Amino acid sequence: MGAQELSKGYDPRGVEEKWLKFWEEKKSFSPDANKVKKPYSIVIPPPNVTGTLHMGHALNLTLQDILCRFHRQLGYDVLWVPGTDHAGIATQNVVEKALAKEGKTRQMLGREKFIKRVWEWKEEYGNKILNQIRRIGASVDWSRLRFTMDQGLSRAVREVFVRLYEEGLIYQGDYIINWCPRCHTALADLEVEHEEVLGALYYIKYPLAGGTDAKGEVIVATTRPETMLGDTAVAVHPEDEKYSHLVGQEVILPLVQRKIPIIADSYVDREFGTGCLKVTPAHDMNDFELGKKHQLDLIQVIDDEGRMNEQAGPEFAGLDRFECREKVVQLLEEQGFLVKKEDLRHSVGHCYRCHTVIEPYVSKQWFVKVEPLAKKARDAVADGKTKIFPEHWTKTYFEWLDNIKDWCISRQIWWGHRIPAWTCESCGHLIVAREDPPECPKCKSVHLSQEEDVLDTWFSSALWPFSTLGWPEKTHELEKFYPTSVLVTGFDILFFWVARMMMMGLHFMKDVPFRHVYIHALVRDAQGQKMSKSKGNVIDPLLMMDKFGTDAFRFTLTAFAAMGRDIKMSEERIEGYRHFINKIWNAARFALMHLAEETEEEKVEFEPARLSGLAHQWILHRLEEVKSEVRKALLAYQFNDAAGTLYQFVWHEFCDWYLEMIKPELYGEDEAVKAGARACLKQVLMEILILLHPIIPFVTQEVWSYIPGEKNLNLAQESYPETRAECLQPDIVEKMQFLQDVVVSVRNIRSELGIAPAQRLKLYLRADGDDRDFLLTQKNLIMHLARLEVLEIEPDLTPPSGSASNVVKGYELYVPVKDLVDIESELARLDKELKKINKELEIVSRKLANEGFVNKAPAHVVDKEKLKLKEFEDKKIKLEKLRERLADLKNG
RNA sequence: AGGCGCGUAGCUCAGGGGGAGAGCACUUGCUUGACGCGCAAGUGGUCAGGAGUUCAAAUCUCCUCGCGCCUACCA
């Protein structure tokens, strides 16, 4: 590209779209099918088609994108599969709402038309999130876009269902399940959100039935009095003397007048309430189990709408369950059966989609027998076949798998994978098949009715890592990219999704679905609260990208993505990191100004061995360290470390020191030096851009396109910079530190004594031996950096009168300030220095005075402390002398 | 009830047995031949509290307090 000058500030508008198009046209993110590069693959956690990009997605995508772009640089063949999830209940709800506006229900449309309507909705709105994924710069392979309801994945779902059924791992039966009366469907245990609410515990009298002399009664305690209408027993603990004599007798259920038995079961907690439990097998999970065990009647009094049915009795039939509760309580009270009512905090299950209170409900459902699958999923992590980062989530993962219960997978909705099961209307035979059966294999009847229910959305999500790669076909993709390298996700779906993918992957692919699982943080608001629409504290990632640029936003997420801690996000933070993006832009602008000046004849190839200047040697040394630190950090998922290292290096080393140090060379007369400086500057800039690119792809690519003479325009295809071991020379850091100390010392004097920056100063520095030789070689540089007009470095020098002074590396330095400031200020400044050094000296001397330390600590530690002591003492003495001299001057 | 995590500068957070760190904020000064979205120099800390292990603890162990989250059949 040409040698245009960059604008004064970075403006992301236009830039981002330009490069997105560029990368897409170049197919930069499709794996390189022909090459034998090592595979690296990630499947995207598929967002709901109903969704719009939120902070959680943004973080999730940014981290995956960093990993993918980084691994491309490392030479891997990278595949990142994008896609969306059909989100059964959520999507159906959305479309039903739209229908409601037209005054229609899905029942009015019928199943087929309704499904058609959902597909239409999906085509129209479902791609919104895909554009947003694109917008954030996610380097996915769009040619492999998948959807959980598309043909291939639907085929995988059927295959899995049928195989599990044939293996006896899927079964159908009447059980009590979590029912959402609003969504009209069963939910898995995981889909129920428990929430603490203030409820009440009602104590109700159940009079004893039996003989004429039976005058007694038992008192039960319940939070759901309306369910008493379906009570079929009262249970007590078998060893509870209070009640043991009553076991086997009967009570008369108030309001209903039904006689029900008193049974004994050790499940009952003697300490809770009265120690006497009413049993409603049809409407309580535990009571259901009790009912089965004791062969109790099962009376359903609540229907699938959450209303009381005829079984509840004519007085109550048709009432909503909560209205009924009030009525029951009122009647009990009127008839003298209500003993008391206590407040009680307890947790109540709510639907995770619509937040309606869950109703335990008995119905015919399909289940996956998970224990055998769970065991394998557990072992794979225990054996290290899959590693979870941060490691502590492993325990949570184990705990869940160890206590897992069968998974209810049928949903009474229409949008989803319809269960491939048919019942023969003639003979009642149940058929489970991959292909729709034309007739009953048993009686040849053609009157078959397909199961109405669809599968839990997570059932298809569980297959995602292999279904997206073409399973059950034996595809090239499967062979090359399964198991995937890493799964990046939030902990909130560790059970929902991660554990289930592990189970299915191991069962059907005989191998784990991913080598690593990286669990990232939750993005919260600035106060640390979860973002939610109802709280009104959501920060829209799209707005942030519009306002500050995608790079600034991505860098912010990365810089805060420390393992195991949530991210508190705020607009100010993003704004802060925009400054960094702009800083990079301006550093590049400066560099490119000088690179652009260069003519072909002047141009020098970058050859580190020939660069003798301190600045170049130092920056190249540091660059080597940074390269290895960033690589190490990213391989360990320490994203914040990578971001932090680069921030510090680019701003405070490259910009603050290196660029300042090479200015005299760049603006100087010596053409050879100038050319060398340009070559090094260019190299360092290019490597910085490569290192930053995975985090902030746009600004780096934009700058890259301006680099003169660069043949490869596509930064996304650049390799991670090679190591230059010859540039590592630790002693250069020490030298640099010395120089920086001298410069900072002068700047400090200037600043603390209030001398104008424009005022050129004189500096007299005592130094000898190698140190002096070194400083002499850097004389011009020091004069430039410290803004000096005179610099003298001598082994012996007479302190000029009326000067400010300091001690650096044991050498006194003097800055004559007689006419600029009063002696008082300088005395105060020296006192401050002395106070500092005294403090440090005290710490070190105390340590060395400790015999235990000197005897037991490792020799190198003790030596270090001794050296420090010597340095500090020396510095203290010298500072004191300087102070004395100045005080004398003042007095005389 | 059990489990996990957190408590470090005013704020947000790194660090994780041998000199308390960063960013933001704050103070002072500044048209410094890239950048005021900037430059330079500074101020600021009983590393929640207590006990223990150790020559040495912000760091390891235990306890206490506070905060957050997850899991559970808390009628």
PDB file of N, CA and C in Angstrom, chain A residues 723-774:
ATOM      1  N   THR A 723      11.147 -16.652  17.121  1.00  0.00           N
ATOM      2  CA  THR A 723      12.037 -16.320  18.226  1.00  0.00           C
ATOM      3  C   THR A 723      13.413 -15.917  17.678  1.00  0.00           C
ATOM      4  N   ARG A 724      13.969 -14.870  18.246  1.00  0.00           N
ATOM      5  CA  ARG A 724      15.346 -14.480  17.886  1.00  0.00           C
ATOM      6  C   ARG A 724      16.197 -14.585  19.141  1.00  0.00           C
ATOM      7  N   ALA A 725      16.692 -15.760  19.383  1.00  0.00           N
ATOM      8  CA  ALA A 725      17.421 -16.002  20.635  1.00  0.00           C
ATOM      9  C   ALA A 725      18.598 -15.050  20.786  1.00  0.00           C
ATOM     10  N   GLU A 726      19.211 -14.650  19.652  1.00  0.00           N
ATOM     11  CA  GLU A 726      20.411 -13.803  19.734  1.00  0.00           C
ATOM     12  C   GLU A 726      20.076 -12.409  20.266  1.00  0.00           C
ATOM     13  N   CYS A 727      18.813 -12.060  20.257  1.00  0.00           N
ATOM     14  CA  CYS A 727      18.436 -10.734  20.759  1.00  0.00           C
ATOM     15  C   CYS A 727      18.221 -10.713  22.268  1.00  0.00           C
ATOM     16  N   LEU A 728      18.206 -11.889  22.861  1.00  0.00           N
ATOM     17  CA  LEU A 728      18.032 -11.936  24.304  1.00  0.00           C
ATOM     18  C   LEU A 728      19.362 -11.649  24.984  1.00  0.00           C
ATOM     19  N   GLN A 729      19.465 -10.513  25.632  1.00  0.00           N
ATOM     20  CA  GLN A 729      20.688 -10.242  26.384  1.00  0.00           C
ATOM     21  C   GLN A 729      20.336  -9.492  27.674  1.00  0.00           C
ATOM     22  N   PRO A 730      20.175 -10.283  28.723  1.00  0.00           N
ATOM     23  CA  PRO A 730      19.670  -9.755  29.988  1.00  0.00           C
ATOM     24  C   PRO A 730      20.451  -8.540  30.508  1.00  0.00           C
ATOM     25  N   ASP A 731      21.766  -8.471  30.228  1.00  0.00           N
ATOM     26  CA  ASP A 731      22.523  -7.355  30.796  1.00  0.00           C
ATOM     27  C   ASP A 731      22.088  -6.014  30.199  1.00  0.00           C
ATOM     28  N   ILE A 732      21.423  -6.083  29.043  1.00  0.00           N
ATOM     29  CA  ILE A 732      20.988  -4.842  28.425  1.00  0.00           C
ATOM     30  C   ILE A 732      19.912  -4.165  29.280  1.00  0.00           C
ATOM     31  N   VAL A 733      19.118  -4.972  29.954  1.00  0.00           N
ATOM     32  CA  VAL A 733      18.064  -4.428  30.806  1.00  0.00           C
ATOM     33  C   VAL A 733      18.679  -3.642  31.957  1.00  0.00           C
ATOM     34  N   GLU A 734      19.735  -4.189  32.499  1.00  0.00           N
ATOM     35  CA  GLU A 734      20.429  -3.529  33.602  1.00  0.00           C
ATOM     36  C   GLU A 734      20.988  -2.171  33.178  1.00  0.00           C
ATOM     37  N   LYS A 735      21.596  -2.173  32.002  1.00  0.00           N
ATOM     38  CA  LYS A 735      22.151  -0.928  31.475  1.00  0.00           C
ATOM     39  C   LYS A 735      21.051   0.090  31.249  1.00  0.00           C
ATOM     40  N   MET A 736      19.985  -0.387  30.653  1.00  0.00           N
ATOM     41  CA  MET A 736      18.851   0.478  30.383  1.00  0.00           C
ATOM     42  C   MET A 736      18.305   1.054  31.681  1.00  0.00           C
ATOM     43  N   GLN A 737      18.234   0.191  32.699  1.00  0.00           N
ATOM     44  CA  GLN A 737      17.725   0.637  33.991  1.00  0.00           C
ATOM     45  C   GLN A 737      18.593   1.776  34.539  1.00  0.00           C
ATOM     46  N   PHE A 738      19.866   1.624  34.393  1.00  0.00           N
ATOM     47  CA  PHE A 738      20.815   2.637  34.857  1.00  0.00           C
ATOM     48  C   PHE A 738      20.525   3.964  34.159  1.00  0.00           C
ATOM     49  N   LEU A 739      20.418   3.885  32.852  1.00  0.00           N
ATOM     50  CA  LEU A 739      20.145   5.082  32.079  1.00  0.00           C
ATOM     51  C   LEU A 739      18.802   5.714  32.481  1.00  0.00           C
ATOM     52  N   GLN A 740      17.799   4.845  32.647  1.00  0.00           N
ATOM     53  CA  GLN A 740      16.487   5.362  33.036  1.00  0.00           C
ATOM     54  C   GLN A 740      16.543   6.019  34.406  1.00  0.00           C
ATOM     55  N   ASP A 741      17.294   5.434  35.320  1.00  0.00           N
ATOM     56  CA  ASP A 741      17.401   6.002  36.666  1.00  0.00           C
ATOM     57  C   ASP A 741      18.017   7.399  36.615  1.00  0.00           C
ATOM     58  N   VAL A 742      19.028   7.539  35.785  1.00  0.00           N
ATOM     59  CA  VAL A 742      19.663   8.853  35.650  1.00  0.00           C
ATOM     60  C   VAL A 742      18.661   9.868  35.102  1.00  0.00           C
ATOM     61  N   VAL A 743      17.987   9.470  34.045  1.00  0.00           N
ATOM     62  CA  VAL A 743      17.033  10.381  33.404  1.00  0.00           C
ATOM     63  C   VAL A 743      15.896  10.747  34.346  1.00  0.00           C
ATOM     64  N   VAL A 744      15.342   9.740  35.003  1.00  0.00           N
ATOM     65  CA  VAL A 744      14.216   9.988  35.907  1.00  0.00           C
ATOM     66  C   VAL A 744      14.663  10.866  37.061  1.00  0.00           C
ATOM     67  N   SER A 745      15.888  10.662  37.490  1.00  0.00           N
ATOM     68  CA  SER A 745      16.424  11.448  38.590  1.00  0.00           C
ATOM     69  C   SER A 745      16.438  12.938  38.238  1.00  0.00           C
ATOM     70  N   VAL A 746      16.882  13.227  37.049  1.00  0.00           N
ATOM     71  CA  VAL A 746      16.903  14.622  36.609  1.00  0.00           C
ATOM     72  C   VAL A 746      15.485  15.160  36.453  1.00  0.00           C
ATOM     73  N   ARG A 747      14.639  14.342  35.853  1.00  0.00           N
ATOM     74  CA  ARG A 747      13.247  14.768  35.673  1.00  0.00           C
ATOM     75  C   ARG A 747      12.585  15.032  37.015  1.00  0.00           C
ATOM     76  N   ASN A 748      12.924  14.188  37.983  1.00  0.00           N
ATOM     77  CA  ASN A 748      12.362  14.356  39.313  1.00  0.00           C
ATOM     78  C   ASN A 748      12.785  15.680  39.914  1.00  0.00           C
ATOM     79  N   ILE A 749      14.074  15.978  39.782  1.00  0.00           N
ATOM     80  CA  ILE A 749      14.581  17.259  40.286  1.00  0.00           C
ATOM     81  C   ILE A 749      13.829  18.404  39.615  1.00  0.00           C
ATOM     82  N   ARG A 750      13.696  18.283  38.325  1.00  0.00           N
ATOM     83  CA  ARG A 750      13.020  19.328  37.569  1.00  0.00           C
ATOM     84  C   ARG A 750      11.583  19.522  38.066  1.00  0.00           C
ATOM     85  N   SER A 751      10.919  18.415  38.180  1.00  0.00           N
ATOM     86  CA  SER A 751       9.509  18.485  38.540  1.00  0.00           C
ATOM     87  C   SER A 751       9.291  18.929  39.978  1.00  0.00           C
ATOM     88  N   GLU A 752      10.048  18.310  40.885  1.00  0.00           N
ATOM     89  CA  GLU A 752       9.843  18.613  42.308  1.00  0.00           C
ATOM     90  C   GLU A 752      10.257  20.038  42.643  1.00  0.00           C
ATOM     91  N   LEU A 753      11.206  20.544  41.919  1.00  0.00           N
ATOM     92  CA  LEU A 753      11.661  21.904  42.208  1.00  0.00           C
ATOM     93  C   LEU A 753      10.952  22.933  41.326  1.00  0.00           C
ATOM     94  N   GLY A 754      10.020  22.456  40.540  1.00  0.00           N
ATOM     95  CA  GLY A 754       9.201  23.370  39.762  1.00  0.00           C
ATOM     96  C   GLY A 754       9.950  24.092  38.653  1.00  0.00           C
ATOM     97  N   ILE A 755      10.914  23.410  38.053  1.00  0.00           N
ATOM     98  CA  ILE A 755      11.639  24.016  36.945  1.00  0.00           C
ATOM     99  C   ILE A 755      10.906  23.714  35.646  1.00  0.00           C
ATOM    100  N   ALA A 756      10.738  24.745  34.829  1.00  0.00           N
ATOM    101  CA  ALA A 756       9.960  24.590  33.600  1.00  0.00           C
ATOM    102  C   ALA A 756      10.565  23.523  32.694  1.00  0.00           C
ATOM    103  N   PRO A 757       9.727  22.709  32.062  1.00  0.00           N
ATOM    104  CA  PRO A 757      10.224  21.665  31.171  1.00  0.00           C
ATOM    105  C   PRO A 757      11.076  22.239  30.040  1.00  0.00           C
ATOM    106  N   ALA A 758      10.771  23.433  29.648  1.00  0.00           N
ATOM    107  CA  ALA A 758      11.499  24.026  28.524  1.00  0.00           C
ATOM    108  C   ALA A 758      12.914  24.430  28.921  1.00  0.00           C
ATOM    109  N   GLN A 759      13.136  24.602  30.213  1.00  0.00           N
ATOM    110  CA  GLN A 759      14.436  25.042  30.713  1.00  0.00           C
ATOM    111  C   GLN A 759      15.475  23.929  30.535  1.00  0.00           C
ATOM    112  N   ARG A 760      16.468  24.153  29.695  1.00  0.00           N
ATOM    113  CA  ARG A 760      17.550  23.180  29.537  1.00  0.00           C
ATOM    114  C   ARG A 760      18.414  23.214  30.800  1.00  0.00           C
ATOM    115  N   LEU A 761      18.834  22.049  31.238  1.00  0.00           N
ATOM    116  CA  LEU A 761      19.608  21.991  32.480  1.00  0.00           C
ATOM    117  C   LEU A 761      21.017  21.476  32.205  1.00  0.00           C
ATOM    118  N   LYS A 762      21.884  21.727  33.209  1.00  0.00           N
ATOM    119  CA  LYS A 762      23.219  21.161  33.162  1.00  0.00           C
ATOM    120  C   LYS A 762      23.261  19.989  34.118  1.00  0.00           C
ATOM    121  N   LEU A 763      23.959  18.949  33.730  1.00  0.00           N
ATOM    122  CA  LEU A 763      24.064  17.791  34.619  1.00  0.00           C
ATOM    123  C   LEU A 763      25.521  17.388  34.762  1.00  0.00           C
ATOM    124  N   TYR A 764      25.974  17.325  36.017  1.00  0.00           N
ATOM    125  CA  TYR A 764      27.335  16.856  36.323  1.00  0.00           C
ATOM    126  C   TYR A 764      27.195  15.541  37.047  1.00  0.00           C
ATOM    127  N   LEU A 765      27.780  14.525  36.470  1.00  0.00           N
ATOM    128  CA  LEU A 765      27.576  13.177  36.984  1.00  0.00           C
ATOM    129  C   LEU A 765      28.921  12.539  37.266  1.00  0.00           C
ATOM    130  N   ARG A 766      29.086  12.091  38.507  1.00  0.00           N
ATOM    131  CA  ARG A 766      30.331  11.411  38.823  1.00  0.00           C
ATOM    132  C   ARG A 766      30.153   9.920  38.528  1.00  0.00           C
ATOM    133  N   ALA A 767      31.037   9.372  37.727  1.00  0.00           N
ATOM    134  CA  ALA A 767      30.990   7.934  37.434  1.00  0.00           C
ATOM    135  C   ALA A 767      32.362   7.496  36.987  1.00  0.00           C
ATOM    136  N   ASP A 768      32.680   6.233  37.247  1.00  0.00           N
ATOM    137  CA  ASP A 768      33.984   5.758  36.793  1.00  0.00           C
ATOM    138  C   ASP A 768      33.881   4.365  36.191  1.00  0.00           C
ATOM    139  N   GLY A 769      34.986   3.908  35.674  1.00  0.00           N
ATOM    140  CA  GLY A 769      35.067   2.547  35.128  1.00  0.00           C
ATOM    141  C   GLY A 769      34.096   2.317  33.975  1.00  0.00           C
ATOM    142  N   ASP A 770      33.571   1.073  33.933  1.00  0.00           N
ATOM    143  CA  ASP A 770      32.656   0.693  32.853  1.00  0.00           C
ATOM    144  C   ASP A 770      31.408   1.555  32.837  1.00  0.00           C
ATOM    145  N   ASP A 771      30.941   1.898  34.039  1.00  0.00           N
ATOM    146  CA  ASP A 771      29.726   2.707  34.118  1.00  0.00           C
ATOM    147  C   ASP A 771      29.915   4.038  33.400  1.00  0.00           C
ATOM    148  N   ARG A 772      31.090   4.611  33.627  1.00  0.00           N
ATOM    149  CA  ARG A 772      31.362   5.896  32.980  1.00  0.00           C
ATOM    150  C   ARG A 772      31.451   5.717  31.465  1.00  0.00           C
ATOM    151  N   ASP A 773      32.157   4.671  31.063  1.00  0.00           N
ATOM    152  CA  ASP A 773      32.285   4.399  29.633  1.00  0.00           C
ATOM    153  C   ASP A 773      30.911   4.230  28.992  1.00  0.00           C
ATOM    154  N   PHE A 774      30.063   3.485  29.699  1.00  0.00           N
ATOM    155  CA  PHE A 774      28.715   3.258  29.175  1.00  0.00           C
ATOM    156  C   PHE A 774      27.956   4.575  29.038  1.00  0.00           C
TER     157      PHE A 774
END
